[in-house]
Coordinates of C-alpha atoms (C1' of nucleotides) in Angstrom, one line a residue:
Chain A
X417 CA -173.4 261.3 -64.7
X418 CA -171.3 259.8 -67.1
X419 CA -167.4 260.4 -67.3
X420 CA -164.8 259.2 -69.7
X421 CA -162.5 256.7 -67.8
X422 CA -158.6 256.9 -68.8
X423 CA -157.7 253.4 -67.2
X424 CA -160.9 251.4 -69.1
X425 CA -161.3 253.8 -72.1
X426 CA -164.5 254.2 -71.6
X427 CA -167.7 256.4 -70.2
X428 CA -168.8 255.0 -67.0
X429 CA -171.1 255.9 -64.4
X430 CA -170.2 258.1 -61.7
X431 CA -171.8 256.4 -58.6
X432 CA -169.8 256.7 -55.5
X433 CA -168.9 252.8 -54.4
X434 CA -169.7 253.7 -50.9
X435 CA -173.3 254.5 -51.7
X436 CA -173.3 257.8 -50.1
X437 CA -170.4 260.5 -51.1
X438 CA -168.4 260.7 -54.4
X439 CA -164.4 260.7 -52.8
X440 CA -161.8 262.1 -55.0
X441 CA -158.8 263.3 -55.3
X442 CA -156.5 265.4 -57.3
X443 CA -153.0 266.1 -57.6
X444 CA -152.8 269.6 -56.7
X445 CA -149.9 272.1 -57.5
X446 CA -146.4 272.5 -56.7
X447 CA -146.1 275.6 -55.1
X448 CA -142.5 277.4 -56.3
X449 CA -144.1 280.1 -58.5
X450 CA -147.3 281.2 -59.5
X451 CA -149.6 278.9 -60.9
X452 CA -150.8 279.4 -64.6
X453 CA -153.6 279.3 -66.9
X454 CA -152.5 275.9 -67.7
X455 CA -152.9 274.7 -64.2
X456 CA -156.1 276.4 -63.6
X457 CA -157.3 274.4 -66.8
X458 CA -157.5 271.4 -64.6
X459 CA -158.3 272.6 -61.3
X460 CA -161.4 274.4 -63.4
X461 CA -162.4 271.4 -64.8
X462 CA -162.0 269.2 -61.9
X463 CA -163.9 272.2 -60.1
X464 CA -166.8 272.0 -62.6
X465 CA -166.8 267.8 -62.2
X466 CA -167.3 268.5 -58.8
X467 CA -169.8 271.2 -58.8
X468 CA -172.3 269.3 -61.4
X469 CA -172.1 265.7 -59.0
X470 CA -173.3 268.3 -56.5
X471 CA -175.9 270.1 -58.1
X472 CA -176.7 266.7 -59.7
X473 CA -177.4 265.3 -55.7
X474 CA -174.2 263.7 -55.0
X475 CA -172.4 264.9 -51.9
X476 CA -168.5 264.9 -52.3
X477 CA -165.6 264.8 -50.8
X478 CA -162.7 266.4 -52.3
X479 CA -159.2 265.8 -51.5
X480 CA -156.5 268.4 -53.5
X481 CA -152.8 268.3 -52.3
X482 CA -150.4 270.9 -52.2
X483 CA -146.9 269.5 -53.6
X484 CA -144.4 271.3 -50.8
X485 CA -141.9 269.0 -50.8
X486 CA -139.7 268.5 -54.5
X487 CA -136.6 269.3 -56.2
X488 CA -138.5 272.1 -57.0
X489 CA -139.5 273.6 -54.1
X490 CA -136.9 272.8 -52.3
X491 CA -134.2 274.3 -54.9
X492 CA -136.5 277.5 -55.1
X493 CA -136.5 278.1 -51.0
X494 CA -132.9 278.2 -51.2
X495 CA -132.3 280.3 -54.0
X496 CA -134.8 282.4 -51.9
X497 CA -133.0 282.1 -49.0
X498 CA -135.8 280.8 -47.0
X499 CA -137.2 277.9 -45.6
X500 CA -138.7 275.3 -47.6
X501 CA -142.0 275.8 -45.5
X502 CA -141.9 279.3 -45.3
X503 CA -141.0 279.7 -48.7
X504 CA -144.3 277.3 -49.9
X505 CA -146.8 278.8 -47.5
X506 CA -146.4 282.0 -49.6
X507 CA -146.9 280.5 -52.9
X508 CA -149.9 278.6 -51.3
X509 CA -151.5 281.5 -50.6
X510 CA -151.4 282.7 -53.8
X511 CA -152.8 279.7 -55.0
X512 CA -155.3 280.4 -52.6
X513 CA -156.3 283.6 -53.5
X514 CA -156.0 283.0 -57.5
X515 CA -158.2 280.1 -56.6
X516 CA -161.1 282.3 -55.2
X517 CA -161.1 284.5 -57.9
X518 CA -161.2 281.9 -60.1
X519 CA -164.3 280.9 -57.9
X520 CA -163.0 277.5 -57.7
X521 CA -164.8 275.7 -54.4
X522 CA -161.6 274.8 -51.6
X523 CA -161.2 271.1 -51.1
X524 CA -162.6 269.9 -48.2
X525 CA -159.4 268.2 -47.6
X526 CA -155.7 270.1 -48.8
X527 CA -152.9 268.0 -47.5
X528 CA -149.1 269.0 -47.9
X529 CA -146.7 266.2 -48.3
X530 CA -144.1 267.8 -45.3
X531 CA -147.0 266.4 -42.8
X532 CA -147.3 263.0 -43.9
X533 CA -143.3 261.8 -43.9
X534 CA -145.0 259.2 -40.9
X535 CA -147.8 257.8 -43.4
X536 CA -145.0 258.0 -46.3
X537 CA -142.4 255.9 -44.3
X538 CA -145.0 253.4 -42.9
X539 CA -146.3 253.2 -46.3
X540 CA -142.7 252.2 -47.6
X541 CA -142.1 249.9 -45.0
X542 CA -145.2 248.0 -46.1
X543 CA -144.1 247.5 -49.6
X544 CA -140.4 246.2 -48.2
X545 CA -142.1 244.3 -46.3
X546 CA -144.5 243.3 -49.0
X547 CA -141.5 242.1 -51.2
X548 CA -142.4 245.4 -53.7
X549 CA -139.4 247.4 -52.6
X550 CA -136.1 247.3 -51.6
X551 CA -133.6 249.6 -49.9
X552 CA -130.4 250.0 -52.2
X553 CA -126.7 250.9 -50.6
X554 CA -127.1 254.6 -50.8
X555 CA -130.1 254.6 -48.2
X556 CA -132.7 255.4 -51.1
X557 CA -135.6 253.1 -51.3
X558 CA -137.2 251.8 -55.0
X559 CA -140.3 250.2 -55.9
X560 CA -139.2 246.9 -57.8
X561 CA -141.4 247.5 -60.7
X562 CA -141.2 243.3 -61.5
X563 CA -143.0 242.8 -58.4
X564 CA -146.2 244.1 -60.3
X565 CA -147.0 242.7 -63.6
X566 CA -150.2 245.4 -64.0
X567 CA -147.9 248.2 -63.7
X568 CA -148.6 250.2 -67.5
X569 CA -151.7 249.0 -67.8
X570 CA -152.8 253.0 -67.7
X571 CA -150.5 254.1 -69.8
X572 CA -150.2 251.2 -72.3
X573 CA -146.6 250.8 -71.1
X574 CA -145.9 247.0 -72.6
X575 CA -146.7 249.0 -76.0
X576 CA -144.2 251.7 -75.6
X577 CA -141.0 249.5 -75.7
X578 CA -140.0 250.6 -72.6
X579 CA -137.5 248.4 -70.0
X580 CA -140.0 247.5 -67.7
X581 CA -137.9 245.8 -65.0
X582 CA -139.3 242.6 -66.5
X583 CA -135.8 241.5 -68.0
X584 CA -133.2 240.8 -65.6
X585 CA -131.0 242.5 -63.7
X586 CA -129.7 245.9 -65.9
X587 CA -127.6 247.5 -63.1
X588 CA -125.0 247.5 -65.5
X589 CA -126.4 250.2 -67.3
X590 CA -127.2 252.3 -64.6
X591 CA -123.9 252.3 -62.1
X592 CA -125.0 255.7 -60.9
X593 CA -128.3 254.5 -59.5
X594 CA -128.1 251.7 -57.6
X595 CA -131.3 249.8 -58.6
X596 CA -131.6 246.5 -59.8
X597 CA -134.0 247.5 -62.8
X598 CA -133.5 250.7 -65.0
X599 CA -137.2 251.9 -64.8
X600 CA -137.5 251.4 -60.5
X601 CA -138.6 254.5 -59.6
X602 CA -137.7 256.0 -56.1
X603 CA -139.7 255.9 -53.2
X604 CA -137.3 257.4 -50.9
X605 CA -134.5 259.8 -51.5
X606 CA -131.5 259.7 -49.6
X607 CA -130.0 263.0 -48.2
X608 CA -128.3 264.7 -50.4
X609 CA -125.9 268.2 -49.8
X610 CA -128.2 270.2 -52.0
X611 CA -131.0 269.1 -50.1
X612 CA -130.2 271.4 -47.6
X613 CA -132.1 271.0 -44.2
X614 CA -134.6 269.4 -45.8
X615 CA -134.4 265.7 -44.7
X616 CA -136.2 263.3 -41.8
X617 CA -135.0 260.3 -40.4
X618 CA -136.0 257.6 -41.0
X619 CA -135.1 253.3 -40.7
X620 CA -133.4 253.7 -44.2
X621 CA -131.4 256.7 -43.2
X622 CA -131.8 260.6 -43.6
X623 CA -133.7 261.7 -46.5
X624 CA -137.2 262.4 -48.2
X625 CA -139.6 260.9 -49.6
X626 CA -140.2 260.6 -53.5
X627 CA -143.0 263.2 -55.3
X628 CA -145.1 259.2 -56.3
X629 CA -144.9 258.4 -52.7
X630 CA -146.3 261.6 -51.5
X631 CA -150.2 261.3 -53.5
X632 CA -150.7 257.7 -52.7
X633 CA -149.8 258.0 -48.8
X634 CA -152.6 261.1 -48.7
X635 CA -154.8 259.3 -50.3
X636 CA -154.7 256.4 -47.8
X637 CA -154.6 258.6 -45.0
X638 CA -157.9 260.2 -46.2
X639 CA -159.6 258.6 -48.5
X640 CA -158.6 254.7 -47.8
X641 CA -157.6 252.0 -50.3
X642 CA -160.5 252.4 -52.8
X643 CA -162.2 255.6 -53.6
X644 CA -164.4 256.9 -56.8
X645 CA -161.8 259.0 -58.5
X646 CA -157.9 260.2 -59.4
X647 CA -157.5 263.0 -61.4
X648 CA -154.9 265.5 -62.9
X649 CA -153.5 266.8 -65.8
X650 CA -152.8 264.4 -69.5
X651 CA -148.9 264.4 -68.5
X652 CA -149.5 263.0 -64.9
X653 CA -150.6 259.5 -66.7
X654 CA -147.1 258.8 -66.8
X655 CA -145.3 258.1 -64.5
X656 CA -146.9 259.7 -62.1
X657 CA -150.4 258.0 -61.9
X658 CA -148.8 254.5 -62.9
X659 CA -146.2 254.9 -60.0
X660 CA -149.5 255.6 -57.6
X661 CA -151.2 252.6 -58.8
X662 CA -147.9 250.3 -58.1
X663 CA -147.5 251.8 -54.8
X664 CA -151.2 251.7 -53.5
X665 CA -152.8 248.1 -55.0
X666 CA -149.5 246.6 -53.6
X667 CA -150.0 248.0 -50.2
X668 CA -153.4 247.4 -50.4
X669 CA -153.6 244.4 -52.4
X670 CA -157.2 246.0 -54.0
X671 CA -158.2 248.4 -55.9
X672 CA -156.9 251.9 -56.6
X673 CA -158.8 254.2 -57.9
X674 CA -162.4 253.3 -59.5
X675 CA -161.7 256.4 -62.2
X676 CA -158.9 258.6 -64.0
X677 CA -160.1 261.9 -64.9
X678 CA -157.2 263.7 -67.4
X679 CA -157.4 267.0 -68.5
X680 CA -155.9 267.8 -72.0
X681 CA -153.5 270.3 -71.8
X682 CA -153.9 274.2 -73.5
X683 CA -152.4 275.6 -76.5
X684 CA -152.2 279.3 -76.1
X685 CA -152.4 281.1 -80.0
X686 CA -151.7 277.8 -81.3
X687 CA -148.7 277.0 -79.8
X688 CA -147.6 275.0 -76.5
X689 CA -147.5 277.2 -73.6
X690 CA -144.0 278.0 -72.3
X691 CA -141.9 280.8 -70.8
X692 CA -139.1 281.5 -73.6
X693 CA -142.8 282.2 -76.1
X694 CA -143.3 284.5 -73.9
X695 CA -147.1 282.9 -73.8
X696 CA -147.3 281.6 -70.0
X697 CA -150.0 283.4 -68.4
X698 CA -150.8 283.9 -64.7
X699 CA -154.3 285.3 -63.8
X700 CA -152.4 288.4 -62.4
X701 CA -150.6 288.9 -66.0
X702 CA -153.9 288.7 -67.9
X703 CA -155.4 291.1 -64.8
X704 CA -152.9 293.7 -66.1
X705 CA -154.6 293.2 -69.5
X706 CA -157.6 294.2 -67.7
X707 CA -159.3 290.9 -67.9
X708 CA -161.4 289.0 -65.0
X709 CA -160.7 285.4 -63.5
X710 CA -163.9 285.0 -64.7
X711 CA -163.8 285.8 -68.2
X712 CA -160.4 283.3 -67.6
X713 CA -162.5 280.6 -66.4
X714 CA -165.6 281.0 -69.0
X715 CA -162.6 280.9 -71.9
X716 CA -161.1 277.3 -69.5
X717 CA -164.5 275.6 -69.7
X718 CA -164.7 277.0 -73.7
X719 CA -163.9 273.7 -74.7
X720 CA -164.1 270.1 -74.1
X721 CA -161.9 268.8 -71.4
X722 CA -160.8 265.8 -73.5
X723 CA -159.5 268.1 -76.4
X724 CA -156.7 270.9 -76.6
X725 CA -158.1 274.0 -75.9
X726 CA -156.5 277.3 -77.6
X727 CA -156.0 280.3 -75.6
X728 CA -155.9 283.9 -77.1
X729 CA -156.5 286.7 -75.8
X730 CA -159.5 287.5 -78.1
X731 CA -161.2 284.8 -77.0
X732 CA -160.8 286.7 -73.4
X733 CA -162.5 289.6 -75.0
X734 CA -165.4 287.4 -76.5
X735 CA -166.2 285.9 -73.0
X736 CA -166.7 289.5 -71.7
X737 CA -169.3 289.5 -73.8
X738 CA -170.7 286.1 -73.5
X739 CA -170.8 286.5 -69.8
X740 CA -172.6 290.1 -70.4
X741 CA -175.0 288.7 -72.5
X742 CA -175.8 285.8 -70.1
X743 CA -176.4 288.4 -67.6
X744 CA -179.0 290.3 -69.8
X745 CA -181.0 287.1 -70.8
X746 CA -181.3 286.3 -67.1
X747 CA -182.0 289.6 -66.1
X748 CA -184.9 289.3 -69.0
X749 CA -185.9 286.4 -67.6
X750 CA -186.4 287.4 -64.0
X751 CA -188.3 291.0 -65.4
X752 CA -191.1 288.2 -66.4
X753 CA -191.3 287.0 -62.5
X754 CA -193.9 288.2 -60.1
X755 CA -192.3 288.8 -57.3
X756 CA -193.6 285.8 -54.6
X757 CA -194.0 283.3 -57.5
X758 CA -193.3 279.6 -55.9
X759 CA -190.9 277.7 -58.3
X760 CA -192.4 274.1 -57.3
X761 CA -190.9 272.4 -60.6
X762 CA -187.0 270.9 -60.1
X763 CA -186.6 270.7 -64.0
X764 CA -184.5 272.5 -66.1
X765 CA -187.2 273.7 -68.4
X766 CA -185.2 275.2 -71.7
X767 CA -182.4 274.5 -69.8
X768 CA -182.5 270.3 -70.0
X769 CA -179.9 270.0 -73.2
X770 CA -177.4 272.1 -71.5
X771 CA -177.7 270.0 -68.2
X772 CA -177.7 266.7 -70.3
X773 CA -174.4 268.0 -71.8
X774 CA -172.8 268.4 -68.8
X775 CA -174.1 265.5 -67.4
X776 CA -172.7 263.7 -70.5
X777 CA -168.9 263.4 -70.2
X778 CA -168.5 266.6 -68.7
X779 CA -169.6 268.5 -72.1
X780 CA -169.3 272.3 -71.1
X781 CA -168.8 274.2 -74.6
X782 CA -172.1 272.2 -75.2
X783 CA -173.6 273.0 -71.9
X784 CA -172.5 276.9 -72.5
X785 CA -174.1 276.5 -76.4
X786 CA -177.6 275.1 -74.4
X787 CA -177.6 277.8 -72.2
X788 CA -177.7 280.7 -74.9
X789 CA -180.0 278.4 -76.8
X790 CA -182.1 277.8 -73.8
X791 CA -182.4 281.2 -73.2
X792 CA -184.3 281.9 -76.6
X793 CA -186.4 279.3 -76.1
X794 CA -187.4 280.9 -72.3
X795 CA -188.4 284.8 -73.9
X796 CA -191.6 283.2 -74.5
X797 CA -192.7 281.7 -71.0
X798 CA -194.2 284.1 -68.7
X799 CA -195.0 283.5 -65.1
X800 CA -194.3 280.3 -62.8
X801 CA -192.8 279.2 -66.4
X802 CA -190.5 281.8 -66.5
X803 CA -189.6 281.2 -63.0
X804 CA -188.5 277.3 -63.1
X805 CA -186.6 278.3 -66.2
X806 CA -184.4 281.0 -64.7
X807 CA -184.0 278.4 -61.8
X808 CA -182.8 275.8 -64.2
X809 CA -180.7 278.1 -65.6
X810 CA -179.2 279.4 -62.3
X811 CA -178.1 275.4 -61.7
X812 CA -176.8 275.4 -65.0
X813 CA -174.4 278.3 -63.9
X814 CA -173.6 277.2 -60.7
X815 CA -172.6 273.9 -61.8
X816 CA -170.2 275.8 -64.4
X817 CA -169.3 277.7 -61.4
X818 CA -170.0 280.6 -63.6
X819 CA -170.8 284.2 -61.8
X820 CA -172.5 286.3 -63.8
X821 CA -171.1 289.9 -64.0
X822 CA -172.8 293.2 -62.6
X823 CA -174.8 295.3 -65.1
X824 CA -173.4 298.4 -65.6
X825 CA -174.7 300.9 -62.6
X826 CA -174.5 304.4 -63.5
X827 CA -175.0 305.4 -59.6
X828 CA -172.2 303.2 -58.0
X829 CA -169.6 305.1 -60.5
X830 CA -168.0 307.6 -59.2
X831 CA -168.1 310.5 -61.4
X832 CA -165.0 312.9 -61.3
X833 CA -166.2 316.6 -61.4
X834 CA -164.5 317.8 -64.4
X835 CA -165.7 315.0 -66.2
X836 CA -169.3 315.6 -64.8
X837 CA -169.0 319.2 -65.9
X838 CA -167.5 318.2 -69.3
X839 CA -170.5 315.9 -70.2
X840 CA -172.9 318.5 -68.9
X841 CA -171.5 321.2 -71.3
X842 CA -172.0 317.9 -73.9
X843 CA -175.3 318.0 -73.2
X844 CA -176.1 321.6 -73.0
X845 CA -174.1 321.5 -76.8
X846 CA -176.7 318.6 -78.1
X847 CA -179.9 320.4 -76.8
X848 CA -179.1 323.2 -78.5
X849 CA -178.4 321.0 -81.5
X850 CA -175.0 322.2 -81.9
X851 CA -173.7 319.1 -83.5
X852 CA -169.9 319.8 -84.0
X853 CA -169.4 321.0 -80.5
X854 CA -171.2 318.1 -79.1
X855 CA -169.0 315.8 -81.0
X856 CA -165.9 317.3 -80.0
X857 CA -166.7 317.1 -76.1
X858 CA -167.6 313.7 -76.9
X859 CA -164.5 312.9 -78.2
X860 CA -162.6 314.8 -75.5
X861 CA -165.0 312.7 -73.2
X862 CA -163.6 309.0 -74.6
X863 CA -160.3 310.1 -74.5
X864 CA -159.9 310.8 -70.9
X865 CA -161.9 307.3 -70.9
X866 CA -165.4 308.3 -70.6
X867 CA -168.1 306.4 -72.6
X868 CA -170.9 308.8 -73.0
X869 CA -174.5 307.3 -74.2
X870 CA -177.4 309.7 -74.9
X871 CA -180.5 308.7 -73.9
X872 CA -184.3 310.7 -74.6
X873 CA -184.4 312.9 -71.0
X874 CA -180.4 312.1 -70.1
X875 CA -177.2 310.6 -70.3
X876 CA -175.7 308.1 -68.9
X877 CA -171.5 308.1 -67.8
X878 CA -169.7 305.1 -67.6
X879 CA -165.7 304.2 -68.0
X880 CA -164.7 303.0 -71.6
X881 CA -163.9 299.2 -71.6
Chain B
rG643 C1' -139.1 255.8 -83.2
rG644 C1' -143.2 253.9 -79.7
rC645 C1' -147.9 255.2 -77.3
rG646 C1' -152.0 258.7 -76.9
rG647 C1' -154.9 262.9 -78.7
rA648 C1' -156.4 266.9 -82.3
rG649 C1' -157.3 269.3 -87.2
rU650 C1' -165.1 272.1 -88.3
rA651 C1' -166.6 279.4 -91.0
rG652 C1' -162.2 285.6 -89.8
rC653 C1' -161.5 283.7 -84.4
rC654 C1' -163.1 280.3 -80.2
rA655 C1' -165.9 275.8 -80.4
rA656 C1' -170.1 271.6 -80.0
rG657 C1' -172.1 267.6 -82.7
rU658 C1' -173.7 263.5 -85.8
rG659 C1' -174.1 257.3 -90.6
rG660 C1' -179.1 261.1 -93.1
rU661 C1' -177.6 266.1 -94.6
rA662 C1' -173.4 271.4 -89.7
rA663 C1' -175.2 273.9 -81.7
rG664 C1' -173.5 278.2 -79.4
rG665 C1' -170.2 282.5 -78.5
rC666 C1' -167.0 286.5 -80.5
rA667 C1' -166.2 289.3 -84.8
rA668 C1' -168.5 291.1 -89.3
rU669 C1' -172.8 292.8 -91.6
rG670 C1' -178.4 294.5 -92.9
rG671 C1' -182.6 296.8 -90.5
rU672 C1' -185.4 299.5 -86.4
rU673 C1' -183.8 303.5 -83.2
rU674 C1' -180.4 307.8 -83.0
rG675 C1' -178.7 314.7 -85.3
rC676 C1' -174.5 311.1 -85.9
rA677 C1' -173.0 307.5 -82.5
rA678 C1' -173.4 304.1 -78.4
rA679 C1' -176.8 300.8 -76.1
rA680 C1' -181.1 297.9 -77.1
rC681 C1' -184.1 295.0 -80.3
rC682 C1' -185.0 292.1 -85.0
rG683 C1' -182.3 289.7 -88.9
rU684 C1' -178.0 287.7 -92.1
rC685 C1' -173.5 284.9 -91.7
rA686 C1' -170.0 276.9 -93.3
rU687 C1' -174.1 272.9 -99.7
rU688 C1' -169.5 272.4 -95.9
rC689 C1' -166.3 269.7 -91.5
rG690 C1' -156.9 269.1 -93.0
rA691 C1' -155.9 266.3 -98.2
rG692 C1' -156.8 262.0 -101.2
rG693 C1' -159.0 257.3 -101.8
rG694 C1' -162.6 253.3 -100.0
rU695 C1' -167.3 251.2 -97.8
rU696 C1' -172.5 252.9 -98.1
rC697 C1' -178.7 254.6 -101.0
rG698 C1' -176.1 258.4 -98.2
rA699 C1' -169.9 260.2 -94.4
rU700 C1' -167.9 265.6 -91.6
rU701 C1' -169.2 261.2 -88.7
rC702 C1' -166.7 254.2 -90.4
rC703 C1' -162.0 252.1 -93.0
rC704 C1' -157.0 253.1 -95.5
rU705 C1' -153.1 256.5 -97.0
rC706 C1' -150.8 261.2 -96.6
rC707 C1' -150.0 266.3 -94.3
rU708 C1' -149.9 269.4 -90.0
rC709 C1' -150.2 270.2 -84.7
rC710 C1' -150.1 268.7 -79.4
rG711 C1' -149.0 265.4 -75.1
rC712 C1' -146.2 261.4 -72.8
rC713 C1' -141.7 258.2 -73.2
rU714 C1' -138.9 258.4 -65.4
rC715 C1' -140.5 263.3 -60.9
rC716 C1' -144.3 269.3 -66.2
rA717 C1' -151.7 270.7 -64.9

RNA sequence: GGCGGAGUAGCCAAGUGGUAAGGCAAUGGUUUGCAAAACCGUCAUUCGAGGGUUCGAUUCCCUCCUCCGCCUCCA
């Protein structure tokens, strides 16, 4: 398949340079709070990249950290009054959970950076060693930025007027850090008081290691020097990402990362998400609107990863119906089926323009347009036809990672008795074609929040949306 | 200010140098006592504004307006 490449600016093919399994990684969350929508916009994403290499035949393997160890986290534990692990192995869990619902697939690989201080502090001794850091007189260590003229390249740094260590020595201007260049980042922190018990030894003194240092370590550990593909959110490209690159070619001395896969942020009503709007959403705070992960992640793969997406909570309310109306058409589909029919054709039938948009720089609000289209195009096959197309369809959805919801079931509802007896008054009312009564129970019906639907021999019951 | 990205119907949102997918909403019809549901239809001569190139631009170029991201630890 072909993905847009941050680093080259371009589409490229994703073939895994091991010739077997498609290894990435991505940075995962920082777990102080709960994660929001605008998280779950990139794990989605990076979700759905994953799922179509699959269904396309790639295997994968996916590495997704969990950021336990930051100014962050480690201020939140104490304001908690716990301990820094404690205190991120409940918000882990969270993400866990909010993760299933979401049905995002766990990464086969979910390292925390409070297990790796060993592969941090070799890594750091490498780059000393290396002549691409250097311990200052506060027992912090910093990457000498000089040491590596490609460092921006990602980020177009030498265009952005930016100090980039390149000039000489500017520790005049920065006194309270104690680097030689304004823009070396840290790759170890010395121990602060407000670190709390949160340090380690190490040869450069008590401390911890910096949030850059953390990614590129894992990534050595498990996926080596080179691997297919880095990935996070737009604002990760810098510094983040560019730090990672410094850090891992000069250990290495090869290459990184063979792709960058960025996910444009989302705009909720227009605006950028934030906490003093009042627009910050968790999945539990739109579940108190009464809305599904799922109908979340239908609206998070709404639009094309590369673009700002805009959240509203009617657009929630329009992927209720999407989804319900993608569960008719199948269910149409699979009516046409005789039960025992062999599906022998792997195609996508109707299906092919909304696997060739996904295949196609991850295009999902085109895959999603193909799908509906798709299904038009299927009420006219009957038989095996009818078969291969709701199997095309099927891989379609799993590669969105998109679980169609229940059709309403009058018998798994349970019916209170009052409201049984109400509706059977209802109906006694309309058979005897007393209009006006009948209306009125129906409207006493709805307001205690029973839909009621008439139908030629019966009625049918079910909770008002 | 620098760099990067976006402005497409009431809303969400694809796409393309050759005349605008799809979803929601709305609306007409069939059906229904009336509804709901279901089914069949309708729904942008137009793609932020103004120029330019072209036989032809929403798609390429220029200018302007608006919005978003990054500019040292925010997905």
């Amino acid at each position: 398949m072909l993905l847009f490449d941050t680093l080259s600016r371009s589409e490229r093919n994703l073939t895994p340079i091991d010739g077997t399994t498609f290894r990435f990684y991505c940075c995962g969350p920082t777990v102080y709070g709960p994660a929001h929508i605008g998280n779950f916009r990139t794990f989605v994403l990076q979700d759905v990249l994953r799922r179509t290499l699959e269904t396309g035949g790639t295997r994968t393997l996916h590495v997704r950290n969990i950021t336990d160890l930051d100014d962050k986290t480690i201020r939140d534990s104490q304001a908690a009054g716990q301990a820094l692990t404690a205190f991120t192995a409940g918000w882990t869990e969270k993400f866990h959970a909010d993760c299933e619902k979401l049905g995002l697939l766990p990464p086969h690989i979910e390292p925390g950076a409070v297990e790796h201080i060993p592969q941090q502090i070799a890594m750091i001794q490498e780059l000393i060693g290396k002549g691409n850091a250097y311990p200052s007189g506060d027992g912090s260590v910093y990457f000498k930025i000089s040491s590596f003229p490609a460092y921006g390249r990602l980020s177009r740094l030498d265009e952005r007027e930016l100090d980039l260590g390149k000039t000489q020595n500017t520790r005049s201007s920065s006194d309270e850090y104690e680097k030689d260049s304004l823009s070396d980042f840290v790759l170890w922190k010395a121990r602060r008081p407000e670190d709390g018990e949160n340090f380690w030894p190490s040869p450069w003194g008590e401390g911890r290691p910096g949030w850059h240092l953390e990614c590129s370590a894992m990534i050595k550990e498990y996926l080596g020097d080179s691997f297919d593909l880095h990935s996070g959110g737009v604002d990760l490209i810098f510094p983040h990402h560019e730090n990672e690159i410094a850090q891992s070619e000069c250990s290495c001395g090869g290459q990184f990362a063979a792709n960058w896969f960025h996910i444009t942020h989302l705009l909720v009503d227009g605006r950028k998400m934030s906490k003093s709007l009042g627009n910050l959403y968790t999945l539990a705070d739109l579940a108190a609107k009464g809305f599904t992960a799922m109908e979340v992640r239908y609206v998070l793969i709404g639009a094309h990863y590369r673009k700002p997406l805009n959240f509203t909570l009617d657009s929630l309310s329009g992927a209720r119906e999407a989804l319900a109306k993608l569960a008719k058409g199948a269910r149409q589909l699979a009516s046409k089926i005789e039960p025992g029919t062999v599906v022998t054709s792997a195609d996508f039938g109707p299906f092919l323009p909304a696997w060739e948009s996904l295949t196609h720089d991850l295009n999902t609000p085109g895959a999603l347009g193909g799908i509906f289209t798709g299904l038009r195009e299927a009420a006219n096959l009957t038989g095996p036809d009818a078969a291969a197309a709701l199997t095309g369809m099927n891989r379609i959805l799993r590669a969105l990672g998109i679980t169609l919801p229940e059709l309403a079931d009058n018998e798994s509802t349970v019916i209170p008795s009052a409201i049984q007896a109400l509706a059977d008054a209802r109906w006694a009312a309309r058979l005897a074609k007393n209009w006006a009564e009948s209306d009125t129970l129906r409207a006493q019906l709805l307001e205690q929040g029973w839909l009621m639907k008439d139908g030629k021999e019966d009625f049918t019951l079910s909770p008002a949306g």
